[in-house]
CSV table of C-alpha atoms in Angstrom, one decimal:
chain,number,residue,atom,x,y,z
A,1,UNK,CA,30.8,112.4,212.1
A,2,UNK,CA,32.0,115.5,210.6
A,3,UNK,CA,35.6,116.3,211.2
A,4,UNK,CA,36.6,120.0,212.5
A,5,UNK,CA,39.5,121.5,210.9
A,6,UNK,CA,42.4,122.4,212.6
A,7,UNK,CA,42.3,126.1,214.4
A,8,UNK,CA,44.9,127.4,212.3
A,9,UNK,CA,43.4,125.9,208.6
A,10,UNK,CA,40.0,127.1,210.0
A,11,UNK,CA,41.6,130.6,210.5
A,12,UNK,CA,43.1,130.8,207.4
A,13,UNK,CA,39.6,129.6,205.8
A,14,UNK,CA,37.8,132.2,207.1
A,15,UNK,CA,40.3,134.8,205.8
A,16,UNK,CA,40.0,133.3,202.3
A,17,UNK,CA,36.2,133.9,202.6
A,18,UNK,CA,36.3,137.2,203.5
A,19,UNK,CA,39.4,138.1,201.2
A,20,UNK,CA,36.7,136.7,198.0
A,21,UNK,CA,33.4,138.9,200.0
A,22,UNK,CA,35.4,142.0,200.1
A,23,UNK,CA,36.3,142.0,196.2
A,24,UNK,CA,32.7,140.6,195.3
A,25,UNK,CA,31.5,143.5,196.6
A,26,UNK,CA,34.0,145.8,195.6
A,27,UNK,CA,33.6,144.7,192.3
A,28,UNK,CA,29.8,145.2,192.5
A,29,UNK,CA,30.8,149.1,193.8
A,30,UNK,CA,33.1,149.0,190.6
A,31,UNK,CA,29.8,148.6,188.3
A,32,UNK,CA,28.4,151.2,190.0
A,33,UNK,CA,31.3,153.9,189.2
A,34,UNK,CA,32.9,153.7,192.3
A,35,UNK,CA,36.6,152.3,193.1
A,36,UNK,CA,36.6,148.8,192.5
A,37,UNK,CA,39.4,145.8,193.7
A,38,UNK,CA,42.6,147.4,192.4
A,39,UNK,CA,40.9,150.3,190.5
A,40,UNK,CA,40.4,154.5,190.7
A,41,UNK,CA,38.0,156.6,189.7
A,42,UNK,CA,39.0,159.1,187.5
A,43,UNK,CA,39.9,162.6,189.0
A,44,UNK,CA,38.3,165.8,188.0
A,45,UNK,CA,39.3,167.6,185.0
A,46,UNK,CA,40.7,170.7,185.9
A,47,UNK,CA,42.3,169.1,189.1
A,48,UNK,CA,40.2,171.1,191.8
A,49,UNK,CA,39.2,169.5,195.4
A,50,UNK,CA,41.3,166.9,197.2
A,51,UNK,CA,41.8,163.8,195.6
A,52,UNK,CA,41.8,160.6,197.5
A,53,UNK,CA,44.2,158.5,198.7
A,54,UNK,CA,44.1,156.2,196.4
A,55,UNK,CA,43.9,158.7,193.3
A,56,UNK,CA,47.0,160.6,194.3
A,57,UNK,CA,48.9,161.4,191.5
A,58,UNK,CA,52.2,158.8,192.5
A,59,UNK,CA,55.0,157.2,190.2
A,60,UNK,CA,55.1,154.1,188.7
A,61,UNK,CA,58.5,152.0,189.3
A,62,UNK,CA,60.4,154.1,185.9
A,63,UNK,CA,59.3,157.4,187.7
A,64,UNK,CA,56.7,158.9,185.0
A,65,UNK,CA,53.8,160.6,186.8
A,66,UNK,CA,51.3,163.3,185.7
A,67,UNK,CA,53.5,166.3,186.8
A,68,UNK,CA,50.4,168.5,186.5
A,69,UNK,CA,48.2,166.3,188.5
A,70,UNK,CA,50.7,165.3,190.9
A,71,UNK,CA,51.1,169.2,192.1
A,72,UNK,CA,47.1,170.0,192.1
A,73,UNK,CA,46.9,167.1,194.5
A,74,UNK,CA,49.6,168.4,196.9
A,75,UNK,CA,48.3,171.8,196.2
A,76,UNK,CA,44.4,170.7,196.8
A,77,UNK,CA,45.4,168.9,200.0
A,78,UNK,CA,46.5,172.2,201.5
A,79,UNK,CA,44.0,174.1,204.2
A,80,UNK,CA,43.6,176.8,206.4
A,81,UNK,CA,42.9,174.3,209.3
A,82,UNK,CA,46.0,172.4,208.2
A,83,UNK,CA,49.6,172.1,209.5
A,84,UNK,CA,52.8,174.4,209.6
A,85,UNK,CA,56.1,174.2,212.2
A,86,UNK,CA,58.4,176.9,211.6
A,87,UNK,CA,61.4,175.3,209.9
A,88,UNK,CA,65.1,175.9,212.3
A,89,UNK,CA,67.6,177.7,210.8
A,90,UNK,CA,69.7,174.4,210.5
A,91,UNK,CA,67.0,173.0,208.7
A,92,UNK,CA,66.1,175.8,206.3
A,93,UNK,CA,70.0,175.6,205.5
A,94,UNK,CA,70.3,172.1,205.0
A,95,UNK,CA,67.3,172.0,202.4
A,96,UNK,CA,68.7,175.2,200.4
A,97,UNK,CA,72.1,173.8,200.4
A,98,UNK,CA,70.3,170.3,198.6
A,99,UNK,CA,69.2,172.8,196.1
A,100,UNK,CA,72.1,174.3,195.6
A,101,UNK,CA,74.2,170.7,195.4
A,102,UNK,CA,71.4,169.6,192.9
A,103,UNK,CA,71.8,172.1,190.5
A,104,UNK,CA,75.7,171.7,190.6
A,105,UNK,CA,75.0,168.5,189.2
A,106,UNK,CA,76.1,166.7,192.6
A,107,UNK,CA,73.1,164.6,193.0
A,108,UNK,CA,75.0,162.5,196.1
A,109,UNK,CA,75.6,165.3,198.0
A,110,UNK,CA,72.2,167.0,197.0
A,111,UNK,CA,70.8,163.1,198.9
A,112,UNK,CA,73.1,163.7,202.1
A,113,UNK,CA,72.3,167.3,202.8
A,114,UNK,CA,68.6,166.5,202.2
A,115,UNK,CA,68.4,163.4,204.2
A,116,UNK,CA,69.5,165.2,207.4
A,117,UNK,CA,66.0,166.6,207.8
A,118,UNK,CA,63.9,164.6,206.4
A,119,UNK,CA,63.6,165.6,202.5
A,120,UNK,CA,64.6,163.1,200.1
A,121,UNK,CA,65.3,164.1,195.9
A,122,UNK,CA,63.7,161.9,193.0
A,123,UNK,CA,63.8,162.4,189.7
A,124,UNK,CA,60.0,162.4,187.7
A,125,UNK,CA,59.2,161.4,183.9
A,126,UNK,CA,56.1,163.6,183.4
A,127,UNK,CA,53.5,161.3,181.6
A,128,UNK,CA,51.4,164.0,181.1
A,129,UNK,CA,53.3,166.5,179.5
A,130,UNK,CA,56.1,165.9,177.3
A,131,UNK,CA,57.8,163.1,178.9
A,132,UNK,CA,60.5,165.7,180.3
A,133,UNK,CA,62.5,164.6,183.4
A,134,UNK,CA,62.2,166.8,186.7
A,135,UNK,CA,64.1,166.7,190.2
A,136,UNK,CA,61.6,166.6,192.9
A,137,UNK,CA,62.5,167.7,196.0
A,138,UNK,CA,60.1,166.9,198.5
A,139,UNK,CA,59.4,165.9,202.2
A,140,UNK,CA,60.2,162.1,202.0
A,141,UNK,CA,57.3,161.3,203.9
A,142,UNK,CA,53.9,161.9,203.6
A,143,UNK,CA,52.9,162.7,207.1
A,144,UNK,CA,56.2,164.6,207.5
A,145,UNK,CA,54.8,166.6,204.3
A,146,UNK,CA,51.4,167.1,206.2
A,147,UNK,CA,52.6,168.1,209.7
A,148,UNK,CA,56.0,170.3,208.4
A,149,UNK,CA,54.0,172.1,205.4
A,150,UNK,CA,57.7,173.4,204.3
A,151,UNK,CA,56.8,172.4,200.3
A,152,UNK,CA,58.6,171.4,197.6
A,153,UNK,CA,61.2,172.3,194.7
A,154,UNK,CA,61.3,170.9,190.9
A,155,UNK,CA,63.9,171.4,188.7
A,156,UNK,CA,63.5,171.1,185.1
A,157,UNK,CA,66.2,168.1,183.9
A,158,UNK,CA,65.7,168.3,180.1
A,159,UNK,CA,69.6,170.1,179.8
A,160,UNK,CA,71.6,173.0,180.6
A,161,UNK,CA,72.1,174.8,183.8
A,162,UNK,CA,69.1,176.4,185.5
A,163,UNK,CA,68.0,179.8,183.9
A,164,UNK,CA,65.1,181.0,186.4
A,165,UNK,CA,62.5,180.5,188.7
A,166,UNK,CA,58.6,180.6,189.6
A,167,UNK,CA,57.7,181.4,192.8
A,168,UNK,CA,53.7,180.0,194.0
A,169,UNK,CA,53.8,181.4,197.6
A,170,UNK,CA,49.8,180.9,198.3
A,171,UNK,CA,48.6,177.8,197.0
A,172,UNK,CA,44.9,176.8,198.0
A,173,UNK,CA,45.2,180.0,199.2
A,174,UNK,CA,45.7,181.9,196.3
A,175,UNK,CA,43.1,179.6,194.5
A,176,UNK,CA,44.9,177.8,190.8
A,177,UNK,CA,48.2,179.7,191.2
A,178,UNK,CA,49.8,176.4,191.7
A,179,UNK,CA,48.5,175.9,187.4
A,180,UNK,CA,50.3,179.3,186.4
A,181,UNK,CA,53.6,177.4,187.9
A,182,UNK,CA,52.9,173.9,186.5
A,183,UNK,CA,52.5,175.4,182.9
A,184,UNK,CA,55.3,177.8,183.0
A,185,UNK,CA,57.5,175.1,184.6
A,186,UNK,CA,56.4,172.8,181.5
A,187,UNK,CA,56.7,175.3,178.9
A,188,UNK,CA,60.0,177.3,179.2
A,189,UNK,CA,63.4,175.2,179.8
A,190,UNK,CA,65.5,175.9,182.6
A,191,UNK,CA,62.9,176.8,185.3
A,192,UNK,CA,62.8,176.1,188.9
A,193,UNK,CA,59.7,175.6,190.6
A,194,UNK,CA,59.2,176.7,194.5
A,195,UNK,CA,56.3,175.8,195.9
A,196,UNK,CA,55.0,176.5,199.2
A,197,UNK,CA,53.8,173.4,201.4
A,198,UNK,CA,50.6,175.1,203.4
A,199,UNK,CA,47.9,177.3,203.2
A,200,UNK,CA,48.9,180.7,203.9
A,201,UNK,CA,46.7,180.6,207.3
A,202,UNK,CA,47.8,177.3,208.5
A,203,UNK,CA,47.9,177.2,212.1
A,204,UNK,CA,51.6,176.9,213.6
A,205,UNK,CA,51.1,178.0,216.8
A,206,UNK,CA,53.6,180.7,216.0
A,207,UNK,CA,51.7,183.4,215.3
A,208,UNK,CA,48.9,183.6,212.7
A,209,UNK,CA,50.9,184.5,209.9
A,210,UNK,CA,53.6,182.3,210.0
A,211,UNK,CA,52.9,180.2,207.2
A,212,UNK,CA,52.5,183.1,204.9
A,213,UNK,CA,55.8,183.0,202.9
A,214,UNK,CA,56.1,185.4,201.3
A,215,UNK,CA,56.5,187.8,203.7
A,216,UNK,CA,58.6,185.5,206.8
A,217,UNK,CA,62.3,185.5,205.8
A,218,UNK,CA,62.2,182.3,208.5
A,219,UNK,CA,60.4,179.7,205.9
A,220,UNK,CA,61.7,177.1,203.4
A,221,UNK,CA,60.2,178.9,200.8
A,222,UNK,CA,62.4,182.1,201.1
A,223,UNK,CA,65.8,180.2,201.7
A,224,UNK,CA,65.3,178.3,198.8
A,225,UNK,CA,64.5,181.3,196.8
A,226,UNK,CA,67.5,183.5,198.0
A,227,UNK,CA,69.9,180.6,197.1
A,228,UNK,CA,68.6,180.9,193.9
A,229,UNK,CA,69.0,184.6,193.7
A,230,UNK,CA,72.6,184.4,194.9
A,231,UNK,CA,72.8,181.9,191.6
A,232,UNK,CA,71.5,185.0,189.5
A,233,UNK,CA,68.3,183.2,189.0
A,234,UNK,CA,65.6,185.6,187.9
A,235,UNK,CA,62.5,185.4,189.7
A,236,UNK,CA,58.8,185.1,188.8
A,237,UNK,CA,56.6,185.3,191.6
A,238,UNK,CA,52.5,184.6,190.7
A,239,UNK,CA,49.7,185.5,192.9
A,240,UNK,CA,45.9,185.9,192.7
A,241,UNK,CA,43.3,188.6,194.0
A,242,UNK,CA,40.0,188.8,194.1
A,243,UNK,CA,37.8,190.7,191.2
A,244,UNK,CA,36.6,193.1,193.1
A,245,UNK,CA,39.9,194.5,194.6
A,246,UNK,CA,40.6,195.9,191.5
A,247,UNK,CA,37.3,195.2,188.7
A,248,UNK,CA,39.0,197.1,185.6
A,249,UNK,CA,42.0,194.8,185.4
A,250,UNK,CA,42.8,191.2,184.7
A,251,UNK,CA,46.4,191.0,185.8
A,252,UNK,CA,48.9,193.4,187.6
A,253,UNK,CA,52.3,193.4,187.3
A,254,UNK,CA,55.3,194.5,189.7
A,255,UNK,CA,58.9,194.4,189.8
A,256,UNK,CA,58.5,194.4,193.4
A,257,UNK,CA,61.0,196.7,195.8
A,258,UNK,CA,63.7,197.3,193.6
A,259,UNK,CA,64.3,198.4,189.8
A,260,UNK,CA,66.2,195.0,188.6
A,261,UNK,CA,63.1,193.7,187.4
A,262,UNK,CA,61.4,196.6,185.5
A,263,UNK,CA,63.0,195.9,182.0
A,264,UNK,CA,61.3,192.3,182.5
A,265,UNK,CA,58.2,193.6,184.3
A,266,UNK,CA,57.8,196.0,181.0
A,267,UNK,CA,57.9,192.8,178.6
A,268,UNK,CA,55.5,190.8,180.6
A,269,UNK,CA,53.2,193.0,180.7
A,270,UNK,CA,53.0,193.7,176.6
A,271,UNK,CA,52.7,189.5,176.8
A,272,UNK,CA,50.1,189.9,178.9
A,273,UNK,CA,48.7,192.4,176.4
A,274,UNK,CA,49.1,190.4,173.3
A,275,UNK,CA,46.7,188.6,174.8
A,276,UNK,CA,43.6,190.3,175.2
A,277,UNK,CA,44.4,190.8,179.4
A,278,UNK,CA,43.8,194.3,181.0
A,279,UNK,CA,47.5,195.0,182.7
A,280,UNK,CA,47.5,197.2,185.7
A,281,UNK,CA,51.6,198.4,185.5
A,282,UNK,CA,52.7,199.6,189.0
A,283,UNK,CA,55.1,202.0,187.1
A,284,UNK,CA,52.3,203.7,185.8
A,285,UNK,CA,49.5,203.9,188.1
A,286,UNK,CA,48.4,203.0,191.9
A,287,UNK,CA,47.3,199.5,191.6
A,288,UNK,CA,45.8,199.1,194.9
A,289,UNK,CA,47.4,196.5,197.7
A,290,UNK,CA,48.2,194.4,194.7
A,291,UNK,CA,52.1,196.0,193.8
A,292,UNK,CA,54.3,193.2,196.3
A,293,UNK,CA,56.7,195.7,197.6
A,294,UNK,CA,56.9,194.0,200.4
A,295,UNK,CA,57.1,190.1,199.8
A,296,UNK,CA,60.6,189.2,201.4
A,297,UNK,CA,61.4,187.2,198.5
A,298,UNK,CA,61.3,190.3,195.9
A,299,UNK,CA,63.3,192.5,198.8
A,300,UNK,CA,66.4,189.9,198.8
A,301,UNK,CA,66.2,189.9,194.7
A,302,UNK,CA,66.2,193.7,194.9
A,303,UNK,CA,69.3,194.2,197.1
A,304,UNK,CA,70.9,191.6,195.0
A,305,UNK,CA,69.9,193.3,191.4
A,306,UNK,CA,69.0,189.9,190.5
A,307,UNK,CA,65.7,190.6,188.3
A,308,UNK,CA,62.5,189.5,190.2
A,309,UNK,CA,58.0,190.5,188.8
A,310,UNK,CA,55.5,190.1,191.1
A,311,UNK,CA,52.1,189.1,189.1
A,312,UNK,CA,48.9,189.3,190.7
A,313,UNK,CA,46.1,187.4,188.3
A,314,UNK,CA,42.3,187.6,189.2
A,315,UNK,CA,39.9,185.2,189.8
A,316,UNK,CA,37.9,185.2,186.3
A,317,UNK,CA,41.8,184.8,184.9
A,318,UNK,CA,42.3,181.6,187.5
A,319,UNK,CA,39.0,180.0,186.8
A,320,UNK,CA,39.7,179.8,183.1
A,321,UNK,CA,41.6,177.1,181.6
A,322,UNK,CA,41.6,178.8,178.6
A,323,UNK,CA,42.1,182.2,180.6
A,324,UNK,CA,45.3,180.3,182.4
A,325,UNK,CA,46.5,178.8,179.0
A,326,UNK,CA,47.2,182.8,177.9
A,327,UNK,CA,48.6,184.1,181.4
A,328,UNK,CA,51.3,180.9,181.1
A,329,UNK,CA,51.8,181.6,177.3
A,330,UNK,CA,52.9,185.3,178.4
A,331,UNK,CA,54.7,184.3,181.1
A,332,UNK,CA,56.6,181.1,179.2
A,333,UNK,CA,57.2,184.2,176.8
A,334,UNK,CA,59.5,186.3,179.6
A,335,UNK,CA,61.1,183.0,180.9
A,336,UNK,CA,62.4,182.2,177.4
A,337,UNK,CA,64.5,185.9,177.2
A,338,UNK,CA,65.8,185.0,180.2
A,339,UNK,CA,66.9,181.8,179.2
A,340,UNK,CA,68.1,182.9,176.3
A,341,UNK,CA,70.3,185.3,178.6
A,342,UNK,CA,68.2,188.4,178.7
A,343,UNK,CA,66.8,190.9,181.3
């Protein structure tokens, strides 16, 4: 007579059986190039398209992440279907005052301030550059990330105070813009990364352009910006436009409403120059719908006199890697003066 096990050793058999089915036939997906029992496929090369879940660009337990990667995942996971709640004033307060505590070197208080609504501060090894540290401020989960869509801050740690910032208002959007800002952020010491958290179209129920940043004064984006203004941060502020809005030029540049900028708007745009890009200079010529004198972010800057460029970059410029690598060499180029105290 056979003897039946027991009902909880036969339970626990049967979830041994299929715990061994499921990686038998994972691994067989594995020697087919697909994700295998513990394994990822690699992700694209130039970081375009939503990744997967379980090829996020995350951590390891000593912090060091692909810095590029980990933003063209955020950035790629951003759509015009996606979500957006308008951020309270409370809350827009509380996440610029985390900035602010952050960059005074107060890293507790930065924690407390941020913790109130959500947002949480870690500090990132980027494995894929230099192995430079950065501050991440970020939503501190990831379906608060999804349903908020109020984006995130990185702060260059490598030493000394902050210098200046980069501005992406339109990721997804503004197709690659989020690259301009990864390699200017990597290239140039003392920068400050904002980074909007949705598509500029994301549907909040509020109105269909609330989630456009750069142009509501009631975002994330633009209280984290002005706090940095009100620090004398110099701003830097990239866009992107379609060829045919503008067919004889590569890049325009703008020192948006006011005249702080134009000494550094002047500069950029001989980088831009040096390297083989056709510069449309607002200064000089009508450049179309393309000159952001009305961004909210450049209007604060302006009535401040704190220095802010609005840069508009076409598509053929975005598509490039090789075309971005020379837009983020000019632009690394104008964040150095200002680092080294100039403007």
């Amino acid at each position: 007579m056979t003897t039946q096990p027991a009902p909880r050793s036969a339970a626990r058999t049967a979830r041994t059986a299929r715990g061994v089915l499921s990686c038998v036939l994972l691994g067989a997906l594995a020697l087919a190039g697909a994700t295998g029992c513990g394994g990822s496929a690699a992700a694209p090369a130039d970081g375009r398209g939503d990744a997967p879940a379980a090829r996020k660009a995350a951590p390891d337990a000593a912090g060091a992440v692909d810095l590029g990667r980990r933003i063209t995942d955020y950035a790629a996971g951003m759509t015009a279907d996606g979500g957006y709640r308008v951020p309270t004033e409370r809350e827009r307060r509380a996440i610029a005052d985390g900035v602010r505590a952050l960059l005074d070197g107060d890293r507790a208080a930065a924690a407390r301030r941020l913790s109130g609504v959500g947002y949480a501060v870690h500090t990132l090894v980027d494995s894929g550059g230099d192995g430079a540290r950065y501050a991440e401020i970020a939503d501190a989960t990831r379906e608060g990330e999804v349903r908020r869509g109020w984006g995130r801050i990185y702060a260059d740690l490598r030493g000394g105070p902050a210098r200046w910032q980069v501005q992406v208002p339109h990721p997804s959007a503004d197709q690659r813009t989020e690259q301009l800002g990864i390699g200017l952020l990597r290239g140039a010491p003392g920068g400050v990364l904002v980074l909007a958290g949705a598509h500029r179209a994301a549907d909040s129920g509020a109105g269909p352009d609330a989630a456009d940043v750069a142009h509501r004064r009631d975002s994330v984006f633009a209280a984290v910006s002005d706090a940095l203004a009100d620090r004398r941060l110099p701003a830097v502020q990239v866009h992107g436009f379609a060829d045919s809005s503008l067919p004889d030029h590569d890049v325009v540049v703008s020192p948006g409403s006011g005249e702080a900028g134009l000494p550094s708007a002047r500069r950029l745009a001989a980088a831009y120059r040096a390297q083989g890009m056709r510069v449309c200079e607002v200064w000089e010529r009508y450049c179309g719908r393309l000159e952001g004198r009305t961004n909210v972010e450049g209007e604060y800057a302006g009535e401040a006199g704190v220095p802010f460029v609005h840069v508009e970059h076409n598509r053929r410029v975005r598509d490039d890697d090789g075309l971005v690598a020379k837009a983020v060499r000019a632009l690394v180029e104008i964040a150095k003066t200002w680092g080294a105290g100039s403007r």
